[in-house]
Amino acid sequence: MKEVEETEEGFYSFSSQDSRELSEDDLQKLAKQTIVTDFKRNKLEIEARKNWDKFYHRNRENFFKDRHWSAEDLKIICPDIDFEQEIKYLEAGCGVGNMMFPLVAELPNLKLFAFDFSENAVKLLAERASELGLKVATSVVDLSIPSISSPFEEKVDLATLIFVLSAIHPDKHKVAAENMRNLVKIGGTIVVRDYGVNDHAMIRFGRDARLGDRFYVRQDGTRAFYFELEELSEMFEAVGFKCVSKEYLHRITINHKKNLKVPRIFVQARFVRES
């Protein structure tokens, strides 16, 4: 997928099978990062849902912008899917629907399903869907808890996980992948995009923000994990998916006025359920 970076001064982008190499300055910043106490790590895990509910209560639908790149790029990453036919589509970790609503505006044959960890997010999404006259099956779901059943009556053809897995404790990533398997039909697709190792945001965390290897807490209590591409593909392959494509997405935002180049790194992959 090609993502549009909205910046005043401009950007450029490319994809590769490797993340970026760190500079000496980056390495020094990483060396200064300190791991938080066990007490804080445990507290953040216990309060994960509460922190996301607070986030959506505070920001409502104003924090994230709609992802208007999604329809064109889904067609590119899934060229074998006929979007002229009815497609059962799930936005997993939907937030307030910033991917789903622009997507259905361009692909009206989608049958919509959505869930999120945050009850507040799902409520906001349902309100917007009602205002737009859209029918969306919604649920509050915690992907990190083992489950053998789906909250929906049907398995979907296509699901997206956009910056979702990174918010889950890395010890529970495989559980999340297993749960996604229960939601997608055999032959169905999951498209993942998330934060990649050595992303600028990972480097700029200061002291008392590191929870573990590539795992951090933001000031609002929400968390972010930064993936290596291989571990992402191995995780889904271990639970019955085939990796069709995978890449690091390099987005370098350029601000000429401030003479800044900010290297953003994301992982992106498509997985098809085989068993």
Short mmCIF file of C-alpha atoms in Angstrom, two decimals:
data_model
loop_
_atom_site.label_atom_id
_atom_site.label_comp_id
_atom_site.label_asym_id
_atom_site.label_seq_id
_atom_site.Cartn_x
_atom_site.Cartn_y
_atom_site.Cartn_z
CA MET A 1 0.00 0.00 0.00
CA LYS A 2 1.08 3.53 -0.70
CA GLU A 3 0.31 5.92 2.11
CA VAL A 4 -0.19 9.63 1.56
CA GLU A 5 1.80 11.67 4.04
CA GLU A 6 0.11 14.99 4.78
CA THR A 7 2.92 17.48 5.40
CA GLU A 8 3.46 21.11 4.56
CA GLU A 9 6.80 20.68 2.90
CA GLY A 10 6.62 17.29 1.24
CA PHE A 11 7.75 13.67 1.52
CA TYR A 12 9.11 10.76 -0.41
CA SER A 13 8.61 7.05 0.04
CA PHE A 14 9.78 3.61 -1.04
CA SER A 15 9.53 -0.01 0.10
CA SER A 16 12.16 -2.68 0.74
CA GLN A 17 12.82 -5.95 2.53
CA ASP A 18 15.09 -4.22 5.06
CA SER A 19 14.51 -1.60 7.69
CA ARG A 20 16.77 1.43 7.90
CA GLU A 21 20.21 1.45 9.51
CA LEU A 22 20.53 3.57 12.62
CA SER A 23 22.88 6.52 12.82
CA GLU A 24 25.29 7.08 15.70
CA ASP A 25 22.90 9.70 17.05
CA ASP A 26 20.03 7.19 16.92
CA LEU A 27 22.10 4.59 18.76
CA GLN A 28 22.99 7.09 21.47
CA LYS A 29 19.34 7.97 21.96
CA LEU A 30 18.41 4.29 22.25
CA ALA A 31 21.18 3.74 24.79
CA LYS A 32 19.70 6.45 27.00
CA GLN A 33 16.29 4.78 27.12
CA THR A 34 15.55 3.04 30.41
CA ILE A 35 13.10 0.22 31.13
CA VAL A 36 10.22 1.06 33.46
CA THR A 37 9.56 -0.83 36.67
CA ASP A 38 7.70 -4.13 36.79
CA PHE A 39 4.97 -2.38 38.75
CA LYS A 40 4.39 0.15 35.96
CA ARG A 41 4.46 -2.53 33.25
CA ASN A 42 1.86 -4.59 35.10
CA LYS A 43 -0.29 -1.55 35.79
CA LEU A 44 -0.28 -0.56 32.12
CA GLU A 45 -1.32 -4.08 31.10
CA ILE A 46 -4.19 -4.09 33.58
CA GLU A 47 -5.32 -0.61 32.55
CA ALA A 48 -4.88 -1.03 28.79
CA ARG A 49 -8.59 -0.93 27.99
CA LYS A 50 -9.20 1.99 30.34
CA ASN A 51 -6.40 4.00 28.73
CA TRP A 52 -7.81 3.48 25.22
CA ASP A 53 -11.33 4.32 26.42
CA LYS A 54 -9.95 7.55 27.88
CA PHE A 55 -8.13 8.25 24.63
CA TYR A 56 -11.31 8.00 22.54
CA HIS A 57 -13.39 9.85 25.11
CA ARG A 58 -10.87 12.69 25.03
CA ASN A 59 -10.23 12.80 21.29
CA ARG A 60 -13.50 11.38 19.92
CA GLU A 61 -13.25 11.20 16.10
CA ASN A 62 -11.01 14.24 15.84
CA PHE A 63 -7.59 12.67 16.48
CA PHE A 64 -7.21 10.41 13.45
CA LYS A 65 -7.89 11.49 9.89
CA ASP A 66 -9.78 9.25 7.49
CA ARG A 67 -7.45 7.04 5.45
CA HIS A 68 -8.48 8.03 1.94
CA TRP A 69 -5.68 5.97 0.39
CA SER A 70 -7.27 2.68 1.41
CA ALA A 71 -9.48 1.69 -1.57
CA GLU A 72 -6.86 2.21 -4.27
CA ASP A 73 -4.18 0.47 -2.25
CA LEU A 74 -6.33 -2.49 -1.26
CA LYS A 75 -6.89 -3.14 -4.95
CA ILE A 76 -3.14 -3.08 -5.51
CA ILE A 77 -2.26 -5.40 -2.64
CA CYS A 78 -5.23 -7.73 -3.38
CA PRO A 79 -5.43 -7.79 -7.21
CA ASP A 80 -7.28 -11.13 -7.19
CA ILE A 81 -10.22 -9.83 -5.14
CA ASP A 82 -13.21 -8.69 -7.21
CA PHE A 83 -14.45 -5.63 -5.36
CA GLU A 84 -17.40 -5.36 -7.75
CA GLN A 85 -18.89 -8.35 -5.91
CA GLU A 86 -20.13 -8.34 -2.32
CA ILE A 87 -17.15 -8.61 0.01
CA LYS A 88 -17.55 -9.25 3.71
CA TYR A 89 -15.07 -6.77 5.17
CA LEU A 90 -13.89 -6.49 8.78
CA GLU A 91 -12.01 -3.52 10.19
CA ALA A 92 -10.33 -5.17 13.17
CA GLY A 93 -9.28 -2.68 15.80
CA CYS A 94 -11.54 -0.22 14.03
CA GLY A 95 -11.14 2.78 16.29
CA VAL A 96 -13.72 5.25 15.05
CA GLY A 97 -13.74 3.78 11.51
CA ASN A 98 -11.17 5.98 9.80
CA MET A 99 -10.40 3.25 7.29
CA MET A 100 -13.86 1.74 6.91
CA PHE A 101 -15.88 4.85 6.06
CA PRO A 102 -13.67 6.13 3.20
CA LEU A 103 -13.36 2.55 1.96
CA VAL A 104 -17.08 1.89 1.66
CA ALA A 105 -17.57 5.26 -0.01
CA GLU A 106 -15.43 3.98 -2.91
CA LEU A 107 -16.32 0.28 -2.64
CA PRO A 108 -20.09 0.26 -1.98
CA ASN A 109 -20.43 -3.54 -2.23
CA LEU A 110 -18.66 -4.10 1.09
CA LYS A 111 -20.66 -5.80 3.83
CA LEU A 112 -19.29 -4.16 6.95
CA PHE A 113 -18.06 -5.63 10.23
CA ALA A 114 -16.03 -3.80 12.87
CA PHE A 115 -14.69 -4.29 16.37
CA ASP A 116 -12.37 -2.56 18.78
CA PHE A 117 -10.89 -3.00 22.24
CA SER A 118 -12.43 0.31 23.31
CA GLU A 119 -16.15 0.51 23.97
CA ASN A 120 -16.00 4.28 23.43
CA ALA A 121 -14.46 3.81 19.98
CA VAL A 122 -17.14 1.32 18.91
CA LYS A 123 -19.86 3.67 20.18
CA LEU A 124 -18.45 6.57 18.16
CA LEU A 125 -18.19 4.38 15.05
CA ALA A 126 -21.79 3.19 15.43
CA GLU A 127 -23.00 6.78 15.79
CA ARG A 128 -21.22 7.84 12.61
CA ALA A 129 -22.51 4.80 10.71
CA SER A 130 -26.07 5.67 11.78
CA GLU A 131 -25.64 9.26 10.60
CA LEU A 132 -24.41 8.00 7.22
CA GLY A 133 -27.16 5.39 6.93
CA LEU A 134 -24.66 2.52 6.87
CA LYS A 135 -25.31 -0.92 8.32
CA VAL A 136 -22.29 -2.13 10.31
CA ALA A 137 -22.13 -5.19 12.56
CA THR A 138 -20.08 -4.07 15.57
CA SER A 139 -18.65 -5.64 18.71
CA VAL A 140 -16.23 -4.92 21.54
CA VAL A 141 -13.42 -7.48 21.27
CA ASP A 142 -10.12 -8.00 23.09
CA LEU A 143 -7.81 -9.74 20.62
CA SER A 144 -5.32 -10.54 23.37
CA ILE A 145 -7.69 -12.98 25.14
CA PRO A 146 -7.85 -16.54 23.74
CA SER A 147 -11.20 -17.21 22.10
CA ILE A 148 -12.53 -19.92 19.80
CA SER A 149 -15.66 -18.12 18.62
CA SER A 150 -16.46 -15.09 16.51
CA PRO A 151 -18.74 -12.28 17.73
CA PHE A 152 -20.24 -12.22 14.23
CA GLU A 153 -22.53 -14.70 12.49
CA GLU A 154 -20.35 -14.86 9.37
CA LYS A 155 -16.65 -15.24 8.65
CA VAL A 156 -15.28 -12.45 6.50
CA ASP A 157 -13.53 -12.41 3.12
CA LEU A 158 -11.19 -9.55 3.98
CA ALA A 159 -9.93 -8.06 7.24
CA THR A 160 -7.54 -5.22 7.94
CA LEU A 161 -5.33 -4.77 11.00
CA ILE A 162 -4.03 -1.22 10.72
CA PHE A 163 -1.81 -0.16 13.65
CA VAL A 164 -3.60 -2.63 15.93
CA LEU A 165 -1.15 -5.37 16.89
CA SER A 166 1.41 -2.81 18.06
CA ALA A 167 -0.96 -1.75 20.85
CA ILE A 168 -1.03 -5.33 22.23
CA HIS A 169 1.59 -6.77 24.57
CA PRO A 170 4.08 -8.72 22.39
CA ASP A 171 3.59 -11.85 24.52
CA LYS A 172 0.00 -11.89 23.26
CA HIS A 173 0.60 -11.27 19.55
CA LYS A 174 0.27 -14.94 18.63
CA VAL A 175 -3.04 -15.14 20.52
CA ALA A 176 -4.25 -12.14 18.51
CA ALA A 177 -3.27 -13.86 15.25
CA GLU A 178 -5.08 -17.04 16.32
CA ASN A 179 -8.18 -15.03 17.13
CA MET A 180 -8.06 -13.36 13.71
CA ARG A 181 -7.96 -16.81 12.13
CA ASN A 182 -11.37 -17.51 13.69
CA LEU A 183 -12.83 -14.43 12.02
CA VAL A 184 -11.62 -14.99 8.45
CA LYS A 185 -12.88 -17.74 6.15
CA ILE A 186 -10.49 -20.22 4.50
CA GLY A 187 -9.08 -18.40 1.47
CA GLY A 188 -9.80 -15.07 3.12
CA THR A 189 -7.25 -12.27 3.47
CA ILE A 190 -5.81 -10.24 6.32
CA VAL A 191 -3.92 -7.06 5.44
CA VAL A 192 -1.61 -5.78 8.18
CA ARG A 193 0.12 -2.46 8.48
CA ASP A 194 1.94 -1.44 11.65
CA TYR A 195 5.00 0.23 13.11
CA GLY A 196 8.39 -1.08 11.98
CA VAL A 197 11.64 -1.45 13.87
CA ASN A 198 13.88 1.65 13.80
CA ASP A 199 10.96 3.97 13.11
CA HIS A 200 11.68 7.56 14.12
CA ALA A 201 8.94 7.41 16.75
CA MET A 202 10.69 4.45 18.41
CA ILE A 203 14.00 6.33 18.61
CA ARG A 204 12.55 9.52 20.07
CA PHE A 205 11.06 7.90 23.19
CA GLY A 206 12.84 9.27 26.23
CA ARG A 207 13.58 7.82 29.63
CA ASP A 208 10.95 5.82 31.52
CA ALA A 209 9.03 4.91 28.37
CA ARG A 210 10.58 1.57 27.43
CA LEU A 211 8.57 -1.47 28.49
CA GLY A 212 10.79 -4.06 26.79
CA ASP A 213 12.49 -4.85 23.49
CA ARG A 214 10.88 -2.49 20.93
CA PHE A 215 7.88 -1.96 23.23
CA TYR A 216 7.05 1.51 24.60
CA VAL A 217 4.43 3.50 26.47
CA ARG A 218 3.21 6.92 25.37
CA GLN A 219 2.39 9.74 27.76
CA ASP A 220 -1.32 8.91 27.62
CA GLY A 221 -0.72 5.31 28.73
CA THR A 222 -1.30 3.70 25.32
CA ARG A 223 1.49 1.44 24.09
CA ALA A 224 3.35 0.78 20.85
CA PHE A 225 5.44 -2.18 19.65
CA TYR A 226 7.78 -1.91 16.65
CA PHE A 227 7.83 -5.01 14.43
CA GLU A 228 10.48 -6.80 12.47
CA LEU A 229 9.03 -8.00 9.17
CA GLU A 230 10.06 -11.63 9.58
CA GLU A 231 8.53 -12.00 13.04
CA LEU A 232 5.23 -10.64 11.72
CA SER A 233 5.07 -13.14 8.86
CA GLU A 234 6.23 -16.05 11.04
CA MET A 235 3.52 -15.26 13.58
CA PHE A 236 0.68 -15.56 11.06
CA GLU A 237 2.21 -18.50 9.23
CA ALA A 238 2.36 -20.39 12.55
CA VAL A 239 -1.44 -20.20 12.91
CA GLY A 240 -2.47 -21.29 9.43
CA PHE A 241 -1.88 -18.34 7.09
CA LYS A 242 0.25 -18.03 3.97
CA CYS A 243 2.24 -14.81 3.57
CA VAL A 244 1.48 -13.52 0.07
CA SER A 245 3.47 -10.29 0.32
CA LYS A 246 5.49 -8.40 2.92
CA GLU A 247 7.59 -5.25 2.94
CA TYR A 248 8.97 -2.41 4.98
CA LEU A 249 7.43 0.90 3.97
CA HIS A 250 9.81 3.84 4.25
CA ARG A 251 8.17 7.22 4.57
CA ILE A 252 10.59 10.11 4.88
CA THR A 253 8.80 13.32 5.74
CA ILE A 254 10.72 16.40 4.68
CA ASN A 255 10.35 19.88 6.15
CA HIS A 256 12.62 22.21 4.20
CA LYS A 257 11.92 25.22 6.40
CA LYS A 258 13.16 23.40 9.49
CA ASN A 259 15.75 21.36 7.56
CA LEU A 260 14.28 18.13 8.99
CA LYS A 261 13.99 14.66 7.51
CA VAL A 262 11.91 12.33 9.66
CA PRO A 263 12.27 8.61 8.74
CA ARG A 264 9.07 6.68 9.41
CA ILE A 265 9.19 2.88 9.03
CA PHE A 266 6.13 0.64 8.78
CA VAL A 267 5.63 -3.07 8.15
CA GLN A 268 3.01 -4.21 5.70
CA ALA A 269 1.91 -7.72 4.74
CA ARG A 270 -0.93 -9.71 3.23
CA PHE A 271 -1.87 -13.08 4.68
CA VAL A 272 -4.28 -15.65 3.23
CA ARG A 273 -5.84 -18.27 5.48
CA GLU A 274 -4.95 -21.78 4.32
CA SER A 275 -6.34 -23.95 7.13
#
